[in-house]
Amino acid sequence: NVICSFVPQQIGEFKVKQVIEIIGPVADENLRSLSMKPFHYINLEFNSICKAYTKKVGVKINPGISPLISNPTRQFVIKDTENQEDLPPVAAMLRSTRTKLHHHQTDDVSEEDALIAFPNDRAASIRTIFTKMPRHDYTDPDYEYTDLEKLEKKMHRDYYADYIRNLRNARLQKEEQRSFTFRINNIPGGHILVMAVILPVKLELSCNEIVLRPQTFLLKTCFRGTVRLYNHLNRPAQFEWKPVRALKGIAFMIRPAKGIVDPYCSLECEVTWQPGVSSPEKGEFILQVSGGNTLTLKCTAHVGHTRVTFLEPRILFSNSSQGLTTWRKAILHNIGQNHAYFKVCDESLLPTINIVPSEGVIPFGGITILNISCTPTVAEKFDTRAKNVFNFSGTYVGNTEVVPFVIKNRGVTRAKVEFNLKDFPLFAMDFKGNAGEFKNTEVPYMYAIEVEESTSVECGIAFSPVE
């Protein structure tokens, strides 16, 4: 028989788990010898409650002379107080000024020559926290903690704090144990102790970076790839994908976005990219495992090379009425090996020209129609207008500085380029004697030159300051 005893040292409720080891012969690792080792464990749980013990003390009325031991009112005397040996270690007195609700510092130092405010004092002599007035604090030396009691109290507090801390560490770092018995030729051979280490749930990726390339001719599903999640543990793992937002937005998607991977199983997730000229070609996803690890998946989309041409390289509006809108069509043909994504650069367009759609997709081997509108506001001839900036710095008065530049005709027909310097009388064009130069003596501020197809002409703009 095993007898367990409990001797409380403070008031409260106690719960303790005691582990009992069963020792017996256990086979060694080489299975050649036996040794005395613990092969089974039994957990005993002890529960106890220690309550405070209050002894009733009789009082008698003091009609005359007050004895040495009495309360401050000198009216009641405790019987046999001088000879009493089993005094309680502490008495609970009202100490409103020491409450932690209004004061964040405690003081265990007792005041000398202090008295106790008993309940039979005058009501006017008691000041509580609700009157917002200070009151006297009395401490009876007979009920005050001694230095030894204060030390024991601190030791108890530190002991249980360490006990709780050790329990928590043991729970976080515990190991699952179980003993099995075995028989050889129907004869008990001993016990086998099986130990397992508890690990947090964890998922693994088949790859940390995935590159998407065109797979099919379907526009919405041509950029796709897969990544696999592996769960090598014996516990289900719950996960969720969270995209990392970029300045250009998010063009990648992954499905399923959340789910559960069963023990010793894997799950395939599909990654797709929404193609477009404005779609970012790089992105990231964060894989968060509930109660487990966190991983990062980087995604990249490779569009591939392509080639696009105009079926008609030149669009003619002929005679367009001033103030009215004229529509023409341009056809883009994709002659490359991949889908093409285009965008119209508005910076190079005249304010009277509008092209829709401004961006889109040209399928592999397909065509896309651009609708071009022209709404002229003035009567003029134009093919297109180019805007360039020429910087002249440090030109002296009376001198001429020439900034050279080159005109390139990348078209398939001859082009005529005109320069209108009506509002800039200090500037002039220098075509360096090219054969295609046009001169108009009636309009001296207008300059023109013809450039043959697929050729270039060296020119210059001259600046002659006079003041």
CSV table of C-alpha atoms in Angstrom, one decimal:
chain,number,residue,atom,x,y,z
A,1,ASN,CA,0.0,0.0,0.0
A,2,VAL,CA,1.1,3.5,-0.8
A,3,ILE,CA,0.0,6.3,1.6
A,4,CYS,CA,0.1,9.9,0.2
A,5,SER,CA,-0.1,12.8,2.7
A,6,PHE,CA,-0.7,16.5,2.1
A,7,VAL,CA,0.5,19.3,4.5
A,8,PRO,CA,-0.6,22.7,3.1
A,9,GLN,CA,1.5,25.7,3.8
A,10,GLN,CA,-0.9,28.3,2.5
A,11,ILE,CA,-4.6,28.9,1.8
A,12,GLY,CA,-6.0,28.0,-1.5
A,13,GLU,CA,-6.8,25.2,-4.0
A,14,PHE,CA,-4.1,22.8,-5.1
A,15,LYS,CA,-3.8,20.5,-8.1
A,16,VAL,CA,-0.7,18.3,-8.5
A,17,LYS,CA,0.0,15.6,-11.0
A,18,GLN,CA,2.4,12.9,-9.7
A,19,VAL,CA,4.1,10.5,-12.1
A,20,ILE,CA,4.8,7.0,-10.7
A,21,GLU,CA,7.3,4.9,-12.6
A,22,ILE,CA,6.9,1.1,-12.8
A,23,ILE,CA,10.4,-0.5,-13.0
A,24,GLY,CA,11.1,-3.9,-14.4
A,25,PRO,CA,13.4,-5.9,-16.7
A,26,VAL,CA,13.6,-4.2,-20.2
A,27,ALA,CA,15.4,-5.4,-23.2
A,28,ASP,CA,18.4,-3.4,-24.3
A,29,GLU,CA,18.8,-2.0,-27.9
A,30,ASN,CA,20.8,-5.0,-29.0
A,31,LEU,CA,18.1,-7.4,-27.6
A,32,ARG,CA,20.8,-9.5,-25.9
A,33,SER,CA,20.4,-8.5,-22.2
A,34,LEU,CA,17.9,-7.2,-19.8
A,35,SER,CA,18.2,-4.2,-17.4
A,36,MET,CA,16.0,-2.7,-14.8
A,37,LYS,CA,14.4,0.4,-16.3
A,38,PRO,CA,11.0,2.2,-16.1
A,39,PHE,CA,8.6,0.5,-18.6
A,40,HIS,CA,5.3,2.0,-17.5
A,41,TYR,CA,4.1,5.3,-16.1
A,42,ILE,CA,1.1,6.0,-14.0
A,43,ASN,CA,-0.2,9.6,-13.5
A,44,LEU,CA,-1.8,10.4,-10.1
A,45,GLU,CA,-3.8,13.6,-9.7
A,46,PHE,CA,-4.0,15.2,-6.3
A,47,ASN,CA,-6.7,17.8,-5.6
A,48,SER,CA,-7.0,19.6,-2.2
A,49,ILE,CA,-8.5,22.8,-0.8
A,50,CYS,CA,-7.0,24.6,2.2
A,51,LYS,CA,-9.5,26.9,4.0
A,52,ALA,CA,-8.9,29.5,6.5
A,53,TYR,CA,-9.6,28.6,10.2
A,54,THR,CA,-11.2,31.3,12.3
A,55,LYS,CA,-11.4,30.9,16.0
A,56,LYS,CA,-14.2,32.7,17.8
A,57,VAL,CA,-12.9,34.9,20.6
A,58,GLY,CA,-15.3,36.0,23.4
A,59,VAL,CA,-15.3,39.6,24.6
A,60,LYS,CA,-16.5,41.2,27.7
A,61,ILE,CA,-17.5,44.7,28.5
A,62,ASN,CA,-15.0,46.8,30.3
A,63,PRO,CA,-16.9,49.2,32.5
A,64,GLY,CA,-13.9,50.9,34.2
A,65,ILE,CA,-10.2,50.7,34.0
A,66,SER,CA,-8.8,49.6,30.6
A,67,PRO,CA,-6.4,46.7,30.8
A,68,LEU,CA,-3.1,46.5,29.0
A,69,ILE,CA,-4.5,44.6,26.1
A,70,SER,CA,-7.6,46.1,24.6
A,71,ASN,CA,-8.8,47.8,21.4
A,72,PRO,CA,-8.4,51.6,20.9
A,73,THR,CA,-12.0,52.3,22.1
A,74,ARG,CA,-11.1,50.8,25.5
A,75,GLN,CA,-14.5,49.1,25.7
A,76,PHE,CA,-14.0,45.4,24.7
A,77,VAL,CA,-11.3,43.1,25.9
A,78,ILE,CA,-10.4,39.8,24.3
A,79,LYS,CA,-10.4,36.9,26.8
A,80,ASP,CA,-7.2,35.0,27.4
A,81,THR,CA,-5.3,36.9,24.8
A,82,GLU,CA,-2.2,37.0,26.8
A,83,ASN,CA,-2.1,33.2,27.3
A,84,GLN,CA,-3.3,32.2,23.9
A,85,GLU,CA,-0.7,30.3,21.9
A,86,ASP,CA,-2.5,29.4,18.6
A,87,LEU,CA,-2.9,33.0,17.3
A,88,PRO,CA,-3.6,33.2,13.6
A,89,PRO,CA,-0.7,34.3,11.5
A,90,VAL,CA,-2.5,37.3,10.0
A,91,ALA,CA,-5.8,39.1,10.4
A,92,ALA,CA,-7.7,40.6,7.5
A,93,MET,CA,-8.2,44.3,8.2
A,94,LEU,CA,-9.7,47.0,6.0
A,95,ARG,CA,-6.8,48.8,4.3
A,96,SER,CA,-8.5,50.9,1.7
A,97,THR,CA,-5.5,53.2,1.1
A,98,ARG,CA,-3.4,50.1,0.1
A,99,THR,CA,-5.8,48.8,-2.5
A,100,LYS,CA,-4.2,48.1,-5.9
A,101,LEU,CA,-7.2,49.5,-7.6
A,102,HIS,CA,-6.1,53.1,-6.9
A,103,HIS,CA,-2.4,52.6,-6.0
A,104,HIS,CA,0.1,50.8,-8.2
A,105,GLN,CA,2.8,50.4,-5.5
A,106,THR,CA,2.7,48.2,-2.4
A,107,ASP,CA,4.6,48.6,0.8
A,108,ASP,CA,5.1,45.8,3.2
A,109,VAL,CA,7.0,47.9,5.8
A,110,SER,CA,5.0,48.3,8.9
A,111,GLU,CA,4.4,51.5,10.7
A,112,GLU,CA,5.7,51.8,14.2
A,113,ASP,CA,3.2,52.7,17.1
A,114,ALA,CA,0.3,52.1,14.7
A,115,LEU,CA,-3.2,51.2,16.0
A,116,ILE,CA,-6.0,49.1,14.5
A,117,ALA,CA,-9.3,50.6,13.4
A,118,PHE,CA,-11.9,48.1,14.7
A,119,PRO,CA,-15.4,48.0,13.4
A,120,ASN,CA,-16.8,49.5,16.6
A,121,ASP,CA,-14.9,52.8,16.1
A,122,ARG,CA,-16.8,55.9,15.4
A,123,ALA,CA,-18.0,56.1,11.7
A,124,ALA,CA,-16.6,59.6,11.4
A,125,SER,CA,-13.1,58.4,12.1
A,126,ILE,CA,-13.0,56.1,9.1
A,127,ARG,CA,-12.1,57.6,5.7
A,128,THR,CA,-12.5,55.3,2.7
A,129,ILE,CA,-11.5,55.5,-1.0
A,130,PHE,CA,-15.0,56.7,-1.8
A,131,THR,CA,-14.8,59.9,0.3
A,132,LYS,CA,-11.6,60.9,-1.5
A,133,MET,CA,-10.0,61.8,1.8
A,134,PRO,CA,-7.0,60.1,3.5
A,135,ARG,CA,-7.5,57.9,6.5
A,136,HIS,CA,-5.2,56.6,9.1
A,137,ASP,CA,-3.7,53.1,8.6
A,138,TYR,CA,-3.4,51.0,11.7
A,139,THR,CA,-1.3,47.9,12.0
A,140,ASP,CA,-1.4,45.6,15.0
A,141,PRO,CA,2.0,44.2,15.9
A,142,ASP,CA,0.3,41.0,17.1
A,143,TYR,CA,-1.2,40.4,13.6
A,144,GLU,CA,1.6,41.9,11.5
A,145,TYR,CA,3.8,39.7,9.3
A,146,THR,CA,7.2,39.0,10.9
A,147,ASP,CA,10.4,39.1,8.8
A,148,LEU,CA,10.4,35.3,8.8
A,149,GLU,CA,6.8,35.1,7.6
A,150,LYS,CA,7.5,37.6,4.9
A,151,LEU,CA,10.5,35.5,3.7
A,152,GLU,CA,8.4,32.3,3.8
A,153,LYS,CA,5.7,34.1,1.8
A,154,LYS,CA,8.2,35.2,-0.8
A,155,MET,CA,9.6,31.7,-1.0
A,156,HIS,CA,6.2,30.2,-1.5
A,157,ARG,CA,5.4,32.7,-4.3
A,158,ASP,CA,8.7,32.0,-6.1
A,159,TYR,CA,8.3,28.2,-5.6
A,160,TYR,CA,4.9,28.1,-7.3
A,161,ALA,CA,6.0,30.5,-10.0
A,162,ASP,CA,8.8,28.2,-10.9
A,163,TYR,CA,6.5,25.2,-10.7
A,164,ILE,CA,4.1,26.8,-13.2
A,165,ARG,CA,6.9,27.8,-15.4
A,166,ASN,CA,8.4,24.3,-15.4
A,167,LEU,CA,5.0,22.7,-16.1
A,168,ARG,CA,4.6,25.0,-19.1
A,169,ASN,CA,8.1,24.2,-20.4
A,170,ALA,CA,7.5,20.5,-19.9
A,171,ARG,CA,4.2,20.7,-21.9
A,172,LEU,CA,6.0,22.5,-24.8
A,173,GLN,CA,8.9,20.1,-24.9
A,174,LYS,CA,7.1,16.9,-23.7
A,175,GLU,CA,7.5,13.5,-25.4
A,176,GLU,CA,4.7,10.9,-25.9
A,177,GLN,CA,5.7,7.4,-24.1
A,178,ARG,CA,4.0,4.1,-24.2
A,179,SER,CA,5.1,0.6,-23.2
A,180,PHE,CA,4.3,-2.6,-25.0
A,181,THR,CA,4.8,-6.1,-23.7
A,182,PHE,CA,5.8,-8.9,-26.0
A,183,ARG,CA,6.0,-12.7,-25.8
A,184,ILE,CA,8.5,-15.1,-27.4
A,185,ASN,CA,7.2,-18.7,-27.7
A,186,ASN,CA,4.3,-17.7,-25.5
A,187,ILE,CA,6.7,-16.7,-22.8
A,188,PRO,CA,6.7,-13.0,-21.6
A,189,GLY,CA,9.9,-11.5,-22.9
A,190,GLY,CA,9.7,-8.0,-21.4
A,191,HIS,CA,8.6,-4.6,-22.4
A,192,ILE,CA,9.3,-2.3,-25.3
A,193,LEU,CA,9.3,1.5,-24.6
A,194,VAL,CA,8.1,3.5,-27.6
A,195,MET,CA,8.9,7.3,-27.6
A,196,ALA,CA,7.6,9.9,-30.0
A,197,VAL,CA,8.6,13.6,-30.3
A,198,ILE,CA,5.7,16.0,-30.9
A,199,LEU,CA,6.4,18.4,-33.8
A,200,PRO,CA,4.4,21.4,-34.9
A,201,VAL,CA,2.3,21.0,-38.1
A,202,LYS,CA,4.3,21.7,-41.2
A,203,LEU,CA,3.9,21.8,-45.0
A,204,GLU,CA,6.5,21.7,-47.7
A,205,LEU,CA,6.4,23.1,-51.3
A,206,SER,CA,7.5,21.2,-54.4
A,207,CYS,CA,9.3,24.4,-55.5
A,208,ASN,CA,9.8,27.9,-54.1
A,209,GLU,CA,9.6,29.6,-57.5
A,210,ILE,CA,7.4,28.9,-60.5
A,211,VAL,CA,7.8,30.1,-64.0
A,212,LEU,CA,4.6,30.3,-66.2
A,213,ARG,CA,5.0,30.0,-70.0
A,214,PRO,CA,2.3,29.8,-72.7
A,215,GLN,CA,0.8,26.2,-72.6
A,216,THR,CA,-2.2,26.4,-75.0
A,217,PHE,CA,-3.7,28.8,-77.5
A,218,LEU,CA,-6.5,29.8,-75.2
A,219,LEU,CA,-6.0,33.3,-74.0
A,220,LYS,CA,-7.4,32.9,-70.4
A,221,THR,CA,-5.7,29.6,-69.6
A,222,CYS,CA,-2.5,29.7,-71.6
A,223,PHE,CA,-0.3,30.9,-68.6
A,224,ARG,CA,-0.7,28.2,-65.9
A,225,GLY,CA,1.4,26.0,-63.7
A,226,THR,CA,1.1,23.8,-60.6
A,227,VAL,CA,2.8,23.6,-57.2
A,228,ARG,CA,2.3,20.8,-54.8
A,229,LEU,CA,1.9,20.9,-51.0
A,230,TYR,CA,3.3,18.0,-49.0
A,231,ASN,CA,2.2,17.0,-45.5
A,232,HIS,CA,4.7,14.4,-44.2
A,233,LEU,CA,3.3,14.4,-40.6
A,234,ASN,CA,0.4,12.4,-39.1
A,235,ARG,CA,-1.8,15.4,-38.5
A,236,PRO,CA,-4.0,17.4,-40.9
A,237,ALA,CA,-2.6,20.8,-41.9
A,238,GLN,CA,-4.8,23.8,-42.6
A,239,PHE,CA,-3.4,26.4,-45.0
A,240,GLU,CA,-4.2,29.6,-46.7
A,241,TRP,CA,-2.6,31.5,-49.6
A,242,LYS,CA,-2.2,35.3,-49.2
A,243,PRO,CA,-1.0,37.4,-52.2
A,244,VAL,CA,1.6,40.1,-51.8
A,245,ARG,CA,0.3,43.3,-53.2
A,246,ALA,CA,2.6,45.2,-55.6
A,247,LEU,CA,2.4,48.7,-57.0
A,248,LYS,CA,1.0,47.5,-60.4
A,249,GLY,CA,-1.6,45.3,-58.8
A,250,ILE,CA,-2.0,41.5,-58.7
A,251,ALA,CA,-2.2,39.5,-61.9
A,252,PHE,CA,-1.5,36.0,-60.5
A,253,MET,CA,-4.2,33.7,-59.0
A,254,ILE,CA,-3.8,30.4,-57.1
A,255,ARG,CA,-6.5,27.8,-56.5
A,256,PRO,CA,-7.5,26.5,-54.0
A,257,ALA,CA,-6.8,29.6,-51.9
A,258,LYS,CA,-7.3,27.7,-48.7
A,259,GLY,CA,-7.9,24.2,-47.6
A,260,ILE,CA,-6.6,21.2,-45.6
A,261,VAL,CA,-3.9,18.7,-46.5
A,262,ASP,CA,-4.6,15.3,-44.9
A,263,PRO,CA,-1.8,13.4,-43.1
A,264,TYR,CA,0.9,11.8,-45.3
A,265,CYS,CA,-0.9,13.3,-48.4
A,266,SER,CA,-0.2,16.1,-50.9
A,267,LEU,CA,-2.4,18.7,-52.6
A,268,GLU,CA,-1.8,20.3,-56.0
A,269,CYS,CA,-2.5,24.0,-56.4
A,270,GLU,CA,-2.9,25.7,-59.8
A,271,VAL,CA,-1.3,29.1,-60.4
A,272,THR,CA,-2.5,31.2,-63.3
A,273,TRP,CA,-1.5,34.6,-64.8
A,274,GLN,CA,-4.0,37.1,-66.3
A,275,PRO,CA,-2.2,38.3,-69.4
A,276,GLY,CA,-2.2,41.9,-70.4
A,277,VAL,CA,0.2,44.7,-71.4
A,278,SER,CA,-0.3,46.3,-67.9
A,279,SER,CA,-0.2,43.1,-65.9
A,280,PRO,CA,2.9,42.7,-63.7
A,281,GLU,CA,5.0,39.8,-64.8
A,282,LYS,CA,6.2,39.0,-61.2
A,283,GLY,CA,4.3,38.2,-58.0
A,284,GLU,CA,4.5,36.5,-54.7
A,285,PHE,CA,2.2,34.4,-52.4
A,286,ILE,CA,2.6,33.7,-48.7
A,287,LEU,CA,1.6,30.2,-47.5
A,288,GLN,CA,0.4,30.4,-43.9
A,289,VAL,CA,-0.1,27.1,-42.1
A,290,SER,CA,-2.4,27.3,-39.1
A,291,GLY,CA,-0.3,26.7,-36.0
A,292,GLY,CA,2.7,25.8,-38.2
A,293,ASN,CA,5.3,27.2,-40.6
A,294,THR,CA,5.1,30.0,-43.2
A,295,LEU,CA,6.5,29.8,-46.8
A,296,THR,CA,6.9,32.1,-49.8
A,297,LEU,CA,6.1,31.2,-53.4
A,298,LYS,CA,7.5,33.5,-56.2
A,299,CYS,CA,5.8,33.6,-59.5
A,300,THR,CA,7.1,34.8,-62.9
A,301,ALA,CA,5.4,34.9,-66.3
A,302,HIS,CA,7.4,34.7,-69.5
A,303,VAL,CA,5.4,36.1,-72.4
A,304,GLY,CA,7.8,35.1,-75.1
A,305,HIS,CA,8.8,36.8,-78.4
A,306,THR,CA,6.3,37.8,-81.0
A,307,ARG,CA,5.9,39.9,-84.1
A,308,VAL,CA,3.1,42.2,-85.2
A,309,THR,CA,2.6,44.1,-88.5
A,310,PHE,CA,0.0,46.4,-90.0
A,311,LEU,CA,-1.9,45.0,-93.0
A,312,GLU,CA,-2.0,48.6,-94.3
A,313,PRO,CA,1.0,50.7,-93.0
A,314,ARG,CA,-0.7,54.1,-94.0
A,315,ILE,CA,-4.2,55.3,-93.0
A,316,LEU,CA,-5.6,58.1,-95.3
A,317,PHE,CA,-8.4,60.3,-94.0
A,318,SER,CA,-8.5,62.2,-97.4
A,319,ASN,CA,-10.7,65.3,-97.1
A,320,SER,CA,-12.1,65.4,-93.5
A,321,SER,CA,-14.7,68.0,-92.7
A,322,GLN,CA,-13.7,70.5,-90.0
A,323,GLY,CA,-15.6,69.9,-86.8
A,324,LEU,CA,-16.8,66.5,-87.9
A,325,THR,CA,-15.5,63.1,-87.0
A,326,THR,CA,-14.2,60.7,-89.6
A,327,TRP,CA,-13.5,57.0,-88.8
A,328,ARG,CA,-11.0,54.7,-90.3
A,329,LYS,CA,-9.8,51.2,-89.4
A,330,ALA,CA,-6.3,49.7,-88.9
A,331,ILE,CA,-5.7,46.0,-88.8
A,332,LEU,CA,-2.9,44.5,-86.6
A,333,HIS,CA,-1.7,41.0,-87.7
A,334,ASN,CA,0.2,38.7,-85.3
A,335,ILE,CA,2.7,36.7,-87.3
A,336,GLY,CA,4.7,35.6,-84.3
A,337,GLN,CA,4.7,32.3,-82.4
A,338,ASN,CA,3.0,33.7,-79.2
A,339,HIS,CA,0.1,35.9,-78.3
A,340,ALA,CA,0.9,39.6,-78.5
A,341,TYR,CA,-0.2,42.3,-76.1
A,342,PHE,CA,-0.3,45.9,-77.3
A,343,LYS,CA,-0.9,49.4,-75.9
A,344,VAL,CA,-1.3,52.7,-77.8
A,345,CYS,CA,1.1,55.5,-76.8
A,346,ASP,CA,-1.0,58.6,-76.4
A,347,GLU,CA,2.0,60.9,-76.2
A,348,SER,CA,2.7,60.6,-79.9
A,349,LEU,CA,-0.9,61.2,-81.1
A,350,LEU,CA,-2.4,64.5,-82.2
A,351,PRO,CA,-5.2,65.8,-80.0
A,352,THR,CA,-7.6,65.3,-82.9
A,353,ILE,CA,-6.8,61.6,-83.2
A,354,ASN,CA,-8.3,58.9,-81.0
A,355,ILE,CA,-7.7,55.1,-81.2
A,356,VAL,CA,-9.8,52.4,-79.6
A,357,PRO,CA,-9.1,50.0,-78.1
A,358,SER,CA,-6.1,51.6,-76.5
A,359,GLU,CA,-4.7,48.2,-75.4
A,360,GLY,CA,-5.5,44.6,-75.9
A,361,VAL,CA,-4.4,41.2,-77.0
A,362,ILE,CA,-3.7,39.9,-80.5
A,363,PRO,CA,-4.0,36.0,-80.6
A,364,PHE,CA,-1.4,33.9,-82.1
A,365,GLY,CA,-1.9,34.0,-85.9
A,366,GLY,CA,-4.9,36.3,-85.5
A,367,ILE,CA,-5.8,39.9,-86.1
A,368,THR,CA,-7.1,42.9,-84.1
A,369,ILE,CA,-9.0,45.8,-85.6
A,370,LEU,CA,-8.2,49.4,-84.3
A,371,ASN,CA,-10.9,52.1,-84.8
A,372,ILE,CA,-9.2,55.4,-85.5
A,373,SER,CA,-11.2,58.7,-85.4
A,374,CYS,CA,-10.2,62.1,-86.6
A,375,THR,CA,-12.0,65.3,-85.6
A,376,PRO,CA,-10.0,68.3,-87.1
A,377,THR,CA,-10.5,71.7,-85.5
A,378,VAL,CA,-8.5,73.7,-88.1
A,379,ALA,CA,-8.0,73.5,-91.8
A,380,GLU,CA,-4.5,72.0,-92.3
A,381,LYS,CA,-2.6,69.1,-93.8
A,382,PHE,CA,-0.9,66.6,-91.6
A,383,ASP,CA,0.5,63.1,-91.5
A,384,THR,CA,1.6,63.3,-87.9
A,385,ARG,CA,3.4,65.6,-85.5
A,386,ALA,CA,6.6,65.0,-83.6
A,387,LYS,CA,7.5,66.9,-80.4
A,388,ASN,CA,11.2,67.2,-79.5
A,389,VAL,CA,13.1,69.5,-77.1
A,390,PHE,CA,16.3,71.2,-78.1
A,391,ASN,CA,18.4,72.8,-75.4
A,392,PHE,CA,20.7,75.8,-76.2
A,393,SER,CA,23.0,76.8,-73.4
A,394,GLY,CA,25.7,79.5,-73.4
A,395,THR,CA,24.9,81.1,-76.8
A,396,TYR,CA,26.5,84.6,-77.1
A,397,VAL,CA,24.7,87.6,-78.6
A,398,GLY,CA,25.5,88.0,-82.2
A,399,ASN,CA,26.6,84.4,-82.6
A,400,THR,CA,24.8,81.3,-84.0
A,401,GLU,CA,24.6,77.9,-82.3
A,402,VAL,CA,23.3,74.9,-84.3
A,403,VAL,CA,22.0,71.8,-82.6
A,404,PRO,CA,22.2,68.8,-85.0
A,405,PHE,CA,19.5,66.0,-85.2
A,406,VAL,CA,18.5,63.2,-87.6
A,407,ILE,CA,15.2,62.6,-89.2
A,408,LYS,CA,14.5,58.9,-89.9
A,409,ASN,CA,11.7,57.6,-92.1
A,410,ARG,CA,10.9,54.1,-91.0
A,411,GLY,CA,7.9,53.9,-93.3
A,412,VAL,CA,7.5,52.3,-96.7
A,413,THR,CA,6.7,55.5,-98.6
A,414,ARG,CA,8.3,58.9,-99.0
A,415,ALA,CA,7.5,61.4,-96.3
A,416,LYS,CA,7.4,65.2,-96.2
A,417,VAL,CA,8.4,66.9,-93.0
A,418,GLU,CA,7.5,70.6,-92.3
A,419,PHE,CA,8.7,72.9,-89.6
A,420,ASN,CA,6.7,76.0,-88.6
A,421,LEU,CA,8.9,78.6,-86.9
A,422,LYS,CA,6.4,81.5,-87.2
A,423,ASP,CA,6.4,82.1,-83.5
A,424,PHE,CA,10.2,81.7,-83.1
A,425,PRO,CA,11.9,84.3,-85.4
A,426,LEU,CA,15.4,83.8,-83.8
A,427,PHE,CA,15.4,80.1,-84.9
A,428,ALA,CA,16.0,78.7,-88.4
A,429,MET,CA,16.4,75.2,-90.0
A,430,ASP,CA,19.6,74.0,-91.5
A,431,PHE,CA,19.1,71.0,-93.9
A,432,LYS,CA,22.8,71.0,-94.8
A,433,GLY,CA,22.1,71.2,-98.6
A,434,ASN,CA,20.0,68.0,-98.8
A,435,ALA,CA,18.3,67.4,-102.1
A,436,GLY,CA,14.8,67.1,-100.6
A,437,GLU,CA,14.8,70.6,-99.2
A,438,PHE,CA,11.8,72.9,-100.1
A,439,LYS,CA,12.1,76.7,-100.1
A,440,ASN,CA,9.2,79.1,-100.1
A,441,THR,CA,10.2,82.8,-100.3
A,442,GLU,CA,6.7,84.0,-99.6
A,443,VAL,CA,6.6,82.2,-96.2
A,444,PRO,CA,10.2,82.4,-94.9
A,445,TYR,CA,9.3,80.8,-91.5
A,446,MET,CA,8.1,77.6,-93.1
A,447,TYR,CA,10.7,74.9,-93.7
A,448,ALA,CA,10.1,71.5,-95.5
A,449,ILE,CA,12.1,68.5,-96.6
A,450,GLU,CA,11.2,65.2,-98.2
A,451,VAL,CA,12.7,62.0,-96.8
A,452,GLU,CA,12.7,58.8,-98.8
A,453,GLU,CA,11.4,55.5,-97.3
A,454,SER,CA,13.8,53.7,-95.0
A,455,THR,CA,16.3,56.5,-95.1
A,456,SER,CA,17.6,59.3,-92.7
A,457,VAL,CA,18.5,62.9,-93.2
A,458,GLU,CA,20.9,65.0,-91.1
A,459,CYS,CA,19.5,68.3,-90.1
A,460,GLY,CA,20.1,71.1,-87.6
A,461,ILE,CA,18.2,73.9,-85.8
A,462,ALA,CA,20.1,77.2,-85.5
A,463,PHE,CA,19.7,79.8,-82.8
A,464,SER,CA,20.9,83.4,-83.3
A,465,PRO,CA,20.2,85.6,-80.2
A,466,VAL,CA,20.2,89.4,-80.7
A,467,GLU,CA,19.8,90.6,-77.1
